[in-house]
Tab-separated table of C-alpha atoms and ligand atoms in Angstrom:
chain	number	residue	atom	x	y	z
F	235	UNK	CA	139.990	-27.744	-28.614
F	236	UNK	CA	141.719	-24.162	-29.085
F	237	UNK	CA	141.616	-21.782	-32.374
F	238	UNK	CA	142.782	-18.951	-33.615
F	239	UNK	CA	140.705	-17.147	-36.654
F	240	UNK	CA	143.375	-14.855	-38.425
F	241	UNK	CA	142.764	-11.964	-40.479
F	242	UNK	CA	139.173	-11.478	-40.614
F	243	UNK	CA	137.143	-8.168	-40.472
F	244	UNK	CA	135.124	-8.767	-37.060
F	245	UNK	CA	131.943	-7.129	-37.147
F	246	UNK	CA	129.598	-5.946	-34.530
F	247	UNK	CA	126.621	-3.414	-34.082
F	248	UNK	CA	129.337	-1.091	-33.059
F	249	UNK	CA	131.770	-1.257	-36.033
F	250	UNK	CA	134.463	-3.037	-37.822
F	251	UNK	CA	137.949	-3.816	-37.312
F	252	UNK	CA	140.651	-6.483	-38.863
F	253	UNK	CA	140.668	-8.525	-34.943
F	254	UNK	CA	142.015	-12.373	-34.454
F	255	UNK	CA	139.669	-14.267	-32.685
F	256	UNK	CA	140.545	-17.067	-30.525
F	257	UNK	CA	138.141	-19.628	-29.224
F	258	UNK	CA	138.828	-21.998	-26.169
F	259	UNK	CA	136.770	-24.021	-24.172
F	260	UNK	CA	133.346	-23.185	-26.375
F	261	UNK	CA	134.037	-19.402	-25.264
F	262	UNK	CA	135.840	-16.260	-26.770
F	263	UNK	CA	138.635	-15.981	-25.319
F	264	UNK	CA	141.179	-13.363	-26.739
F	265	UNK	CA	140.503	-10.654	-29.058
F	266	UNK	CA	143.382	-8.752	-30.630
F	267	UNK	CA	145.635	-7.460	-32.994
F	268	UNK	CA	148.175	-10.295	-33.750
F	269	UNK	CA	146.975	-12.505	-31.268
F	270	UNK	CA	149.551	-15.564	-30.017
F	271	UNK	CA	148.625	-18.228	-32.493
F	272	UNK	CA	149.138	-21.217	-30.062
F	273	UNK	CA	146.046	-23.120	-30.383
F	274	UNK	CA	145.186	-26.408	-31.666
F	275	UNK	CA	144.345	-24.640	-34.942
F	276	UNK	CA	144.999	-21.628	-36.781
F	277	UNK	CA	142.588	-20.294	-39.284
F	278	UNK	CA	143.223	-17.330	-42.168
F	279	UNK	CA	140.424	-15.334	-42.632
F	280	UNK	CA	141.957	-12.935	-44.479
F	281	UNK	CA	139.462	-11.099	-46.855
F	282	UNK	CA	136.353	-12.596	-44.571
F	283	UNK	CA	134.129	-10.784	-42.048
F	284	UNK	CA	133.931	-12.538	-38.814
F	285	UNK	CA	130.510	-12.124	-37.503
F	286	UNK	CA	128.394	-13.210	-34.328
F	287	UNK	CA	126.551	-16.626	-35.194
F	288	UNK	CA	123.152	-15.594	-36.216
F	289	UNK	CA	119.769	-15.962	-34.485
F	290	UNK	CA	116.634	-16.635	-36.092
F	291	UNK	CA	113.958	-15.538	-33.741
F	292	UNK	CA	110.755	-16.922	-35.404
F	293	UNK	CA	110.472	-20.577	-36.776
F	294	UNK	CA	108.133	-23.141	-36.610
F	295	UNK	CA	110.228	-26.519	-36.504
F	296	UNK	CA	107.393	-28.141	-34.590
F	297	UNK	CA	103.947	-27.953	-35.394
F	298	UNK	CA	101.453	-28.707	-32.963
F	299	UNK	CA	98.469	-26.916	-33.782
F	300	UNK	CA	95.699	-29.327	-32.961
F	301	UNK	CA	93.880	-32.576	-35.157
F	302	UNK	CA	93.471	-31.283	-38.901
F	303	UNK	CA	96.506	-29.691	-38.454
F	304	UNK	CA	99.335	-30.773	-41.494
F	305	UNK	CA	102.624	-32.054	-40.442
F	306	UNK	CA	105.502	-29.316	-41.742
F	307	UNK	CA	107.966	-30.497	-43.528
F	308	UNK	CA	111.098	-29.215	-41.679
F	309	UNK	CA	111.697	-30.390	-38.152
F	310	UNK	CA	114.164	-29.542	-35.161
F	311	UNK	CA	116.512	-32.017	-36.806
F	312	UNK	CA	116.196	-31.271	-40.359
F	313	UNK	CA	115.591	-27.398	-40.229
F	314	UNK	CA	118.561	-26.997	-37.758
F	315	UNK	CA	121.202	-28.441	-40.334
F	316	UNK	CA	119.821	-25.773	-42.592
F	317	UNK	CA	120.138	-23.190	-40.232
F	318	UNK	CA	123.764	-23.894	-39.687
F	319	UNK	CA	124.809	-24.064	-43.281
F	320	UNK	CA	124.803	-20.537	-43.483
F	321	UNK	CA	125.581	-19.335	-40.247
F	322	UNK	CA	122.070	-19.415	-38.573
F	323	UNK	CA	123.492	-20.951	-34.803
F	324	UNK	CA	120.787	-20.375	-32.738
F	325	UNK	CA	116.882	-20.965	-32.788
F	326	UNK	CA	114.193	-19.320	-30.791
F	327	UNK	CA	111.170	-21.506	-32.483
F	328	UNK	CA	107.486	-21.170	-31.585
F	329	UNK	CA	105.929	-23.432	-28.650
F	330	UNK	CA	102.227	-24.175	-28.731
F	331	UNK	CA	100.397	-25.673	-25.497
F	332	UNK	CA	96.868	-27.323	-26.435
F	333	UNK	CA	94.083	-25.860	-25.570
F	334	UNK	CA	93.720	-26.579	-21.591
F	335	UNK	CA	97.239	-28.035	-21.158
F	336	UNK	CA	99.993	-26.653	-18.969
F	337	UNK	CA	102.826	-24.698	-20.359
F	338	UNK	CA	105.025	-26.676	-18.251
F	339	UNK	CA	103.838	-29.553	-20.163
F	340	UNK	CA	104.140	-27.606	-23.701
F	341	UNK	CA	108.226	-27.085	-22.457
F	342	UNK	CA	108.447	-30.764	-22.130
F	343	UNK	CA	107.261	-31.769	-25.727
F	344	UNK	CA	109.385	-29.245	-27.450
F	345	UNK	CA	112.531	-30.259	-25.038
F	346	UNK	CA	111.879	-33.910	-26.387
F	347	UNK	CA	111.690	-32.453	-29.932
F	348	UNK	CA	114.876	-30.218	-30.083
F	349	UNK	CA	117.010	-32.125	-27.529
F	350	UNK	CA	119.756	-34.582	-29.049
F	351	UNK	CA	118.216	-33.458	-33.042
F	352	UNK	CA	118.723	-30.196	-32.687
F	353	UNK	CA	122.292	-29.164	-35.027
F	354	UNK	CA	121.802	-25.626	-33.810
F	355	UNK	CA	121.108	-23.822	-30.170
F	356	UNK	CA	117.829	-23.070	-29.124
F	357	UNK	CA	115.345	-22.098	-27.199
F	358	UNK	CA	111.461	-21.063	-27.184
F	359	UNK	CA	108.749	-17.916	-27.162
F	360	UNK	CA	105.882	-19.854	-25.236
F	361	UNK	CA	102.536	-19.302	-26.620
F	362	UNK	CA	99.138	-18.010	-24.780
F	363	UNK	CA	96.196	-19.378	-27.155
F	364	UNK	CA	94.241	-18.463	-23.674
F	365	UNK	CA	94.342	-16.833	-20.876
F	366	UNK	CA	92.952	-17.963	-16.817
F	367	UNK	CA	94.833	-18.088	-13.438
F	368	UNK	CA	96.794	-21.110	-13.647
F	369	UNK	CA	98.624	-19.583	-16.986
F	370	UNK	CA	99.093	-16.723	-15.424
F	371	UNK	CA	100.699	-18.582	-12.076
F	372	UNK	CA	103.095	-20.024	-14.931
F	373	UNK	CA	104.571	-17.343	-15.781
F	374	UNK	CA	107.437	-17.090	-13.534
F	375	UNK	CA	107.909	-20.443	-13.761
F	376	UNK	CA	108.679	-20.235	-17.220
F	377	UNK	CA	110.515	-17.212	-16.586
F	378	UNK	CA	112.671	-19.652	-14.398
F	379	UNK	CA	113.166	-22.025	-17.287
F	380	UNK	CA	114.635	-19.173	-19.003
F	381	UNK	CA	111.867	-18.876	-21.203
F	382	UNK	CA	111.038	-14.999	-20.890
F	383	UNK	CA	109.206	-14.378	-24.363
F	384	UNK	CA	105.743	-15.287	-25.250
F	385	UNK	CA	103.850	-14.907	-28.026
F	386	UNK	CA	99.880	-14.463	-28.558
F	387	UNK	CA	97.446	-14.031	-31.838
F	388	UNK	CA	94.904	-11.592	-32.642
F	389	UNK	CA	94.348	-13.708	-35.541
F	390	UNK	CA	93.432	-17.768	-36.153
F	391	UNK	CA	90.112	-18.870	-34.714
F	392	UNK	CA	92.004	-21.886	-32.533
F	393	UNK	CA	95.111	-19.568	-31.619
F	394	UNK	CA	93.562	-16.198	-30.778
F	395	UNK	CA	92.870	-14.328	-27.662
F	396	UNK	CA	90.469	-11.254	-26.572
F	397	UNK	CA	92.256	-7.628	-25.798
F	398	UNK	CA	91.305	-7.907	-22.192
F	399	UNK	CA	93.268	-11.438	-22.073
F	400	UNK	CA	96.063	-9.850	-23.990
F	401	UNK	CA	95.710	-7.078	-21.096
F	402	UNK	CA	95.719	-9.614	-18.156
F	403	UNK	CA	98.585	-11.821	-19.708
F	404	UNK	CA	101.028	-8.439	-20.264
F	405	UNK	CA	100.731	-7.422	-16.887
F	406	UNK	CA	102.013	-10.822	-16.070
F	407	UNK	CA	104.607	-10.951	-18.685
F	408	UNK	CA	105.692	-7.645	-17.443
F	409	UNK	CA	106.481	-8.605	-13.992
F	410	UNK	CA	109.068	-11.265	-15.015
F	411	UNK	CA	110.572	-8.160	-17.217
F	412	UNK	CA	109.439	-10.293	-20.442
F	413	UNK	CA	108.948	-10.137	-23.951
F	414	UNK	CA	105.397	-10.542	-25.830
F	415	UNK	CA	105.442	-10.700	-29.634
F	416	UNK	CA	101.887	-11.060	-31.577
F	417	UNK	CA	100.464	-12.066	-34.690
F	418	UNK	CA	98.704	-8.661	-35.134
F	419	UNK	CA	95.603	-9.263	-38.012
F	420	UNK	CA	92.298	-8.603	-37.318
F	421	UNK	CA	90.702	-12.210	-36.802
F	422	UNK	CA	87.177	-11.382	-36.785
F	423	UNK	CA	87.193	-9.264	-39.970
F	424	UNK	CA	89.679	-11.773	-42.100
F	425	UNK	CA	86.676	-14.855	-41.204
F	426	UNK	CA	84.271	-12.585	-42.572
F	427	UNK	CA	86.003	-11.216	-45.696
F	428	UNK	CA	87.245	-14.785	-46.608
F	429	UNK	CA	83.190	-16.272	-46.078
F	430	UNK	CA	82.262	-13.639	-48.526
F	431	UNK	CA	85.043	-14.438	-51.040
F	432	UNK	CA	84.054	-18.254	-50.745
F	433	UNK	CA	80.314	-17.651	-51.175
F	434	UNK	CA	81.481	-15.566	-54.414
F	435	UNK	CA	82.861	-18.898	-55.682
F	436	UNK	CA	86.674	-16.947	-55.484
F	437	UNK	CA	88.783	-19.910	-54.213
F	438	UNK	CA	92.195	-19.334	-55.859
F	439	UNK	CA	94.940	-18.643	-53.937
F	440	UNK	CA	95.178	-15.183	-54.629
F	441	UNK	CA	92.383	-14.808	-52.684
F	442	UNK	CA	94.985	-15.251	-49.506
F	443	UNK	CA	96.071	-11.969	-49.976
F	444	UNK	CA	92.586	-10.007	-50.886
F	445	UNK	CA	91.127	-10.886	-47.386
F	446	UNK	CA	93.678	-10.100	-45.366
F	447	UNK	CA	94.074	-6.111	-46.896
F	448	UNK	CA	96.654	-4.130	-45.435
F	449	UNK	CA	94.161	-2.189	-42.258
F	450	UNK	CA	93.728	-5.564	-40.931
F	451	UNK	CA	97.294	-5.305	-39.956
F	452	UNK	CA	97.804	-1.480	-38.971
F	453	UNK	CA	93.994	-2.319	-36.829
F	454	UNK	CA	95.267	-4.965	-34.767
F	455	UNK	CA	98.850	-3.306	-34.803
F	456	UNK	CA	97.516	-0.486	-33.128
F	457	UNK	CA	94.889	-1.843	-31.043
F	458	UNK	CA	98.070	-4.145	-29.469
F	459	UNK	CA	100.016	-1.047	-28.752
F	460	UNK	CA	96.508	0.587	-26.974
F	461	UNK	CA	96.572	-2.022	-24.838
F	462	UNK	CA	99.984	-2.005	-24.309
F	463	UNK	CA	100.036	1.442	-23.005
F	464	UNK	CA	97.829	0.760	-20.256
F	465	UNK	CA	99.991	-1.930	-18.966
F	466	UNK	CA	103.238	0.454	-19.931
F	467	UNK	CA	105.077	-2.721	-21.696
F	468	UNK	CA	107.334	-2.133	-24.099
F	469	UNK	CA	106.163	-4.918	-27.025
F	470	UNK	CA	107.169	-6.637	-29.903
F	471	UNK	CA	105.298	-7.024	-33.557
F	472	UNK	CA	106.201	-9.787	-35.358
F	473	UNK	CA	106.176	-10.237	-39.132
F	474	UNK	CA	105.160	-6.685	-39.769
F	475	UNK	CA	104.235	-6.229	-43.645
F	476	UNK	CA	102.882	-2.809	-44.185
F	477	UNK	CA	103.458	1.098	-44.490
F	478	UNK	CA	100.674	1.249	-42.870
F	479	UNK	CA	101.261	-0.710	-39.961
F	480	UNK	CA	104.968	0.832	-39.909
F	481	UNK	CA	102.758	4.359	-39.732
F	482	UNK	CA	101.098	3.202	-36.608
F	483	UNK	CA	104.340	2.182	-35.200
F	484	UNK	CA	106.349	5.533	-35.967
F	485	UNK	CA	102.980	7.420	-34.492
F	486	UNK	CA	103.093	5.616	-31.260
F	487	UNK	CA	107.154	6.099	-30.971
F	488	UNK	CA	106.735	9.466	-31.328
F	489	UNK	CA	104.746	9.240	-28.750
F	490	UNK	CA	107.171	8.082	-26.334
F	491	UNK	CA	106.352	4.441	-26.674
F	492	UNK	CA	108.464	1.606	-26.935
F	493	UNK	CA	108.077	-0.806	-29.633
F	494	UNK	CA	110.380	-3.576	-31.357
F	495	UNK	CA	109.847	-4.230	-34.534
F	496	UNK	CA	110.200	-7.440	-36.604
F	497	UNK	CA	109.982	-8.200	-40.434
F	498	UNK	CA	111.177	-11.601	-42.744
F	499	UNK	CA	112.727	-11.745	-46.227
F	500	UNK	CA	109.462	-12.408	-47.885
F	501	UNK	CA	107.779	-9.482	-47.055
F	502	UNK	CA	111.577	-7.696	-48.319
F	503	UNK	CA	111.843	-9.583	-51.596
F	504	UNK	CA	108.951	-10.918	-52.500
F	505	UNK	CA	105.370	-9.319	-53.312
F	506	UNK	CA	102.103	-10.233	-54.592
F	507	UNK	CA	102.030	-10.660	-57.572
F	508	UNK	CA	103.397	-14.398	-56.424
F	509	UNK	CA	99.701	-15.331	-56.252
F	510	UNK	CA	98.958	-15.376	-59.913
F	511	UNK	CA	101.180	-18.137	-60.520
F	512	UNK	CA	99.745	-20.339	-63.034
F	513	UNK	CA	99.373	-23.736	-61.775
F	514	UNK	CA	98.187	-23.510	-57.967
F	515	UNK	CA	102.093	-22.097	-57.452
F	516	UNK	CA	100.488	-19.566	-55.756
F	517	UNK	CA	100.054	-21.969	-52.769
F	518	UNK	CA	103.768	-21.990	-52.256
F	519	UNK	CA	103.493	-17.834	-50.715
F	520	UNK	CA	100.736	-18.260	-48.941
F	521	UNK	CA	101.889	-17.164	-45.625
F	522	UNK	CA	100.016	-15.118	-42.979
F	523	UNK	CA	100.564	-11.810	-43.470
F	524	UNK	CA	100.414	-12.476	-46.828
F	525	UNK	CA	102.991	-10.772	-49.412
F	526	UNK	CA	102.305	-7.000	-50.243
F	527	UNK	CA	102.793	-4.455	-52.921
F	528	UNK	CA	106.543	-3.306	-53.921
F	529	UNK	CA	105.550	0.009	-52.160
F	530	UNK	CA	105.421	-1.781	-49.121
F	531	UNK	CA	108.461	-3.819	-49.666
F	532	UNK	CA	109.967	-0.275	-50.733
F	533	UNK	CA	108.531	1.248	-47.057
F	534	UNK	CA	109.658	-2.185	-45.171
F	535	UNK	CA	113.733	-0.979	-46.811
F	536	UNK	CA	113.374	2.306	-45.813
F	537	UNK	CA	112.787	1.396	-42.773
F	538	UNK	CA	115.571	-1.080	-42.225
F	539	UNK	CA	118.005	2.014	-43.607
F	540	UNK	CA	116.205	4.235	-40.674
F	541	UNK	CA	117.131	1.589	-37.995
F	542	UNK	CA	113.008	1.297	-37.249
F	543	UNK	CA	112.594	-2.142	-37.245
F	544	UNK	CA	115.030	-3.957	-34.691
F	545	UNK	CA	114.856	-7.462	-36.215
F	546	UNK	CA	114.639	-9.889	-39.144
F	547	UNK	CA	113.774	-13.814	-38.904
F	548	UNK	CA	112.172	-15.826	-40.675
F	549	UNK	CA	108.788	-17.113	-39.869
F	550	UNK	CA	109.863	-20.711	-41.516
F	551	UNK	CA	107.395	-22.748	-41.186
F	552	UNK	CA	107.186	-25.156	-44.479
F	553	UNK	CA	104.842	-27.369	-46.119
F	554	UNK	CA	105.207	-29.252	-49.042
F	555	UNK	CA	103.681	-28.090	-52.457
F	556	UNK	CA	103.061	-31.702	-53.509
F	557	UNK	CA	100.851	-33.033	-51.137
F	558	UNK	CA	99.889	-30.742	-47.863
F	559	UNK	CA	99.299	-26.626	-50.048
F	560	UNK	CA	97.544	-28.741	-52.795
F	561	UNK	CA	95.027	-29.295	-49.715
F	562	UNK	CA	93.548	-26.055	-50.321
F	563	UNK	CA	93.505	-26.265	-54.320
F	564	UNK	CA	89.418	-25.396	-54.073
F	565	UNK	CA	89.577	-23.173	-51.257
F	566	UNK	CA	92.228	-20.765	-50.554
F	567	UNK	CA	91.141	-21.032	-46.753
F	568	UNK	CA	92.591	-24.592	-46.356
F	569	UNK	CA	96.091	-24.337	-47.938
F	570	UNK	CA	98.209	-24.284	-45.231
F	571	UNK	CA	100.515	-21.564	-44.024
F	572	UNK	CA	103.799	-20.865	-44.196
F	573	UNK	CA	107.160	-20.862	-45.956
F	574	UNK	CA	110.671	-22.075	-46.017
F	575	UNK	CA	113.362	-19.745	-44.610
F	576	UNK	CA	115.775	-21.148	-41.908
F	577	UNK	CA	118.231	-21.455	-44.468
F	578	UNK	CA	118.533	-18.610	-46.922
F	579	UNK	CA	117.973	-15.379	-44.412
F	580	UNK	CA	121.597	-14.601	-44.123
F	581	UNK	CA	122.353	-14.529	-47.913
F	582	UNK	CA	119.174	-13.229	-48.689
F	583	UNK	CA	119.563	-10.123	-46.478
F	584	UNK	CA	123.237	-10.077	-47.266
F	585	UNK	CA	122.877	-9.912	-51.151
F	586	UNK	CA	119.670	-7.318	-51.037
F	587	UNK	CA	120.984	-5.518	-48.319
F	588	UNK	CA	124.394	-5.262	-48.074
F	589	UNK	CA	125.762	-5.517	-51.238
F	590	UNK	CA	123.524	-3.056	-52.548
F	591	UNK	CA	124.352	-0.316	-49.790
F	592	UNK	CA	120.660	-0.194	-48.785
F	593	UNK	CA	121.978	-1.821	-45.282
F	594	UNK	CA	125.670	-1.149	-43.769
F	595	UNK	CA	127.612	-4.103	-42.306
F	596	UNK	CA	126.732	-3.685	-38.715
F	597	UNK	CA	123.094	-3.168	-39.338
F	598	UNK	CA	123.393	-6.633	-40.702
F	599	UNK	CA	124.868	-7.948	-37.631
F	600	UNK	CA	122.141	-6.225	-35.289
F	601	UNK	CA	119.423	-7.102	-37.255
F	602	UNK	CA	120.636	-10.841	-37.594
F	603	UNK	CA	122.083	-11.262	-34.256
F	604	UNK	CA	122.865	-8.622	-31.529
F	605	UNK	CA	119.244	-7.091	-31.553
F	606	UNK	CA	118.174	-10.236	-31.274
F	607	UNK	CA	120.552	-11.826	-28.678
F	608	UNK	CA	119.381	-8.554	-26.391
F	609	UNK	CA	115.700	-8.230	-27.436
F	610	UNK	CA	114.872	-11.821	-26.041
F	611	UNK	CA	117.546	-12.145	-23.185
F	612	UNK	CA	120.733	-13.964	-24.633
F	613	UNK	CA	123.399	-11.130	-24.299
F	614	UNK	CA	125.997	-10.968	-24.541
F	615	UNK	CA	126.375	-15.019	-24.379
F	616	UNK	CA	124.865	-14.916	-27.683
F	617	UNK	CA	124.891	-12.078	-30.651
F	618	UNK	CA	128.599	-10.478	-30.163
F	619	UNK	CA	132.023	-11.480	-30.641
F	620	UNK	CA	133.718	-10.466	-27.179
F	621	UNK	CA	135.972	-11.843	-24.415
F	622	UNK	CA	133.622	-14.551	-22.660
F	623	UNK	CA	130.555	-15.052	-25.106
F	624	UNK	CA	130.037	-18.572	-26.391
F	625	UNK	CA	132.434	-19.035	-29.914
F	626	UNK	CA	129.320	-19.166	-31.968
F	627	UNK	CA	130.693	-17.478	-35.158
F	628	UNK	CA	130.959	-16.877	-38.782
F	629	UNK	CA	133.234	-17.101	-41.135
F	630	UNK	CA	131.719	-14.967	-44.201
F	631	UNK	CA	132.936	-15.049	-47.529
F	632	UNK	CA	131.774	-12.062	-49.655
F	633	UNK	CA	132.561	-13.295	-52.927
F	634	UNK	CA	131.244	-16.433	-52.814
F	635	UNK	CA	128.369	-16.473	-54.960
F	636	UNK	CA	125.387	-19.301	-55.935
F	637	UNK	CA	121.859	-19.695	-57.206
F	638	UNK	CA	119.287	-20.315	-54.606
F	639	UNK	CA	117.111	-23.684	-55.758
F	640	UNK	CA	115.255	-26.125	-54.073
F	641	UNK	CA	116.932	-28.996	-55.454
F	642	UNK	CA	120.277	-27.976	-53.840
F	643	UNK	CA	119.273	-26.493	-50.726
F	644	UNK	CA	118.917	-28.556	-46.895
F	645	UNK	CA	115.607	-27.639	-45.910
F	646	UNK	CA	113.601	-30.616	-46.161
F	647	UNK	CA	110.553	-29.351	-48.565
F	648	UNK	CA	110.299	-29.586	-52.191
F	649	UNK	CA	110.055	-25.807	-53.008
F	650	UNK	CA	112.083	-22.840	-52.688
F	651	UNK	CA	110.103	-19.705	-52.857
F	652	UNK	CA	113.281	-17.748	-53.668
F	653	UNK	CA	114.126	-20.163	-56.563
F	654	UNK	CA	116.711	-18.955	-59.121
F	655	UNK	CA	117.933	-15.856	-56.657
F	656	UNK	CA	120.881	-14.979	-57.030
F	657	UNK	CA	123.021	-14.601	-54.017
F	658	UNK	CA	126.351	-12.714	-53.145
F	659	UNK	CA	128.383	-14.333	-50.024
F	660	UNK	CA	128.137	-17.299	-47.972
F	661	UNK	CA	129.081	-18.502	-44.774
F	662	UNK	CA	132.436	-20.400	-45.239
F	663	UNK	CA	132.987	-21.894	-41.766
F	664	UNK	CA	130.722	-21.578	-39.130
F	665	UNK	CA	131.224	-22.729	-35.245
F	666	UNK	CA	129.268	-23.603	-32.697
F	667	UNK	CA	130.235	-22.782	-28.668
F	668	UNK	CA	133.724	-23.303	-30.738
F	669	UNK	CA	133.163	-26.868	-32.722
F	670	UNK	CA	133.236	-26.284	-36.046
F	671	UNK	CA	129.936	-27.421	-37.675
F	672	UNK	CA	130.227	-25.943	-41.074
F	673	UNK	CA	133.532	-26.296	-43.354
F	674	UNK	CA	134.172	-24.970	-46.277
F	675	UNK	CA	130.805	-24.389	-46.682
F	676	UNK	CA	129.448	-27.935	-45.928
F	677	UNK	CA	127.669	-28.742	-42.903
F	678	UNK	CA	130.353	-31.330	-41.034
F	679	UNK	CA	128.700	-31.653	-37.217
F	680	UNK	CA	125.050	-32.175	-36.398
F	681	UNK	CA	122.893	-32.740	-33.536
F	682	UNK	CA	125.441	-30.449	-30.968
F	683	UNK	CA	122.468	-27.930	-30.143
F	684	UNK	CA	121.428	-27.096	-26.626
F	685	UNK	CA	118.870	-25.314	-24.692
F	686	UNK	CA	119.508	-21.531	-24.200
F	687	UNK	CA	118.211	-20.566	-20.584
F	688	UNK	CA	117.624	-16.522	-21.186
F	689	UNK	CA	116.990	-13.549	-18.752
F	690	UNK	CA	114.715	-10.770	-19.100
F	691	UNK	CA	115.024	-8.070	-22.038
F	692	UNK	CA	116.833	-5.487	-22.394
F	693	UNK	CA	113.770	-2.536	-22.973
F	694	UNK	CA	116.169	0.194	-23.280
F	695	UNK	CA	116.748	-0.889	-26.948
F	696	UNK	CA	114.390	0.605	-28.318
L	1551	LIG	ZN1	104.933	-17.702	-37.091
């Protein structure tokens, strides 16, 4: 099967140009002006943009944090269908092993969950929720499997490790040229604040945010970057949400430290006022870090414009409001944390960023695709439209408008945090390794996702 896409404006981080693109055998075969149309299919994409398939480097499509953890609403099957609908053709999911179990066993569990189910290509960040010699010996084995990125936590009692353990893990990760991402919040202080609030009878969703103040993110980021300096390892900060944490990053970079920063649409488009919604609706917005102030939002947009933030992913981790979020009705600490987002990221960022002039098209492509591919060792297989790369392509109609609504979404969850948000721009046609998976805005092919074996990270990017 071969196709030629004609007339679209091809966008990369280097610029944009009207080019024809020929796809053959799942790869980009040719790129140029007036490419010969001897193909099975010729697609007229005049007036559209052609983007490399978007990559979401932060999803939780299989949450397995032990007994008592409620199931997420989406799994690989449903979540990946929602992903491809708007052009996300690869995800890197958070794989979390059980305490005392091997990384190998965790990898097997995640492969079983994704294989045959995922409609987009996939890989995993392997979580390190403890540290010991066995796990250290497994890091090179993970890299040999193509798992070159890892996740650690400074919050959550069941997931977090000590600073010394983070230090030791960094050394092992550095040896495989891997990438570490850390959830930066001061877990011990959050525990103390939560206990105080609950003892005072303050149990509503809004106290979720008040017990996780900005400084606790900045403190953890500072500690993380301090440890990384000892090891001389470029590191990634996941879901950065505050202006205080940005200031820590700026100071570290000014001294020459290499720091990658991810943020998420919810920190750019929603704020702490959501927690005041009546009828427990604030619980829909409980995620960690929490939604912040409008000042923080503004600071994040300014950082995006100045290329100080490298990637935008979603932290998609959704729980139904009706039965799961309500578990925390009388205690905000029991509200399952997370919200949906895998489906809406491209439209939200295009609408709020590109159509307003806050972001250029080339920045948009970097933040949602190319930078992620480079940072996590998938480039140039993914993240770019060039000869030899996977033909993961999004024909984007910039004129198509819509309204985000729970009742029309593909995410398998009973609400949308962005309900009523008016969007401009949408994926018209999406290809995954040359196969048409979305046609005229409708998902037409599912279950074709494959594991992506990744190489080491491009540390020189920042
Ligand atoms: Zn997460």
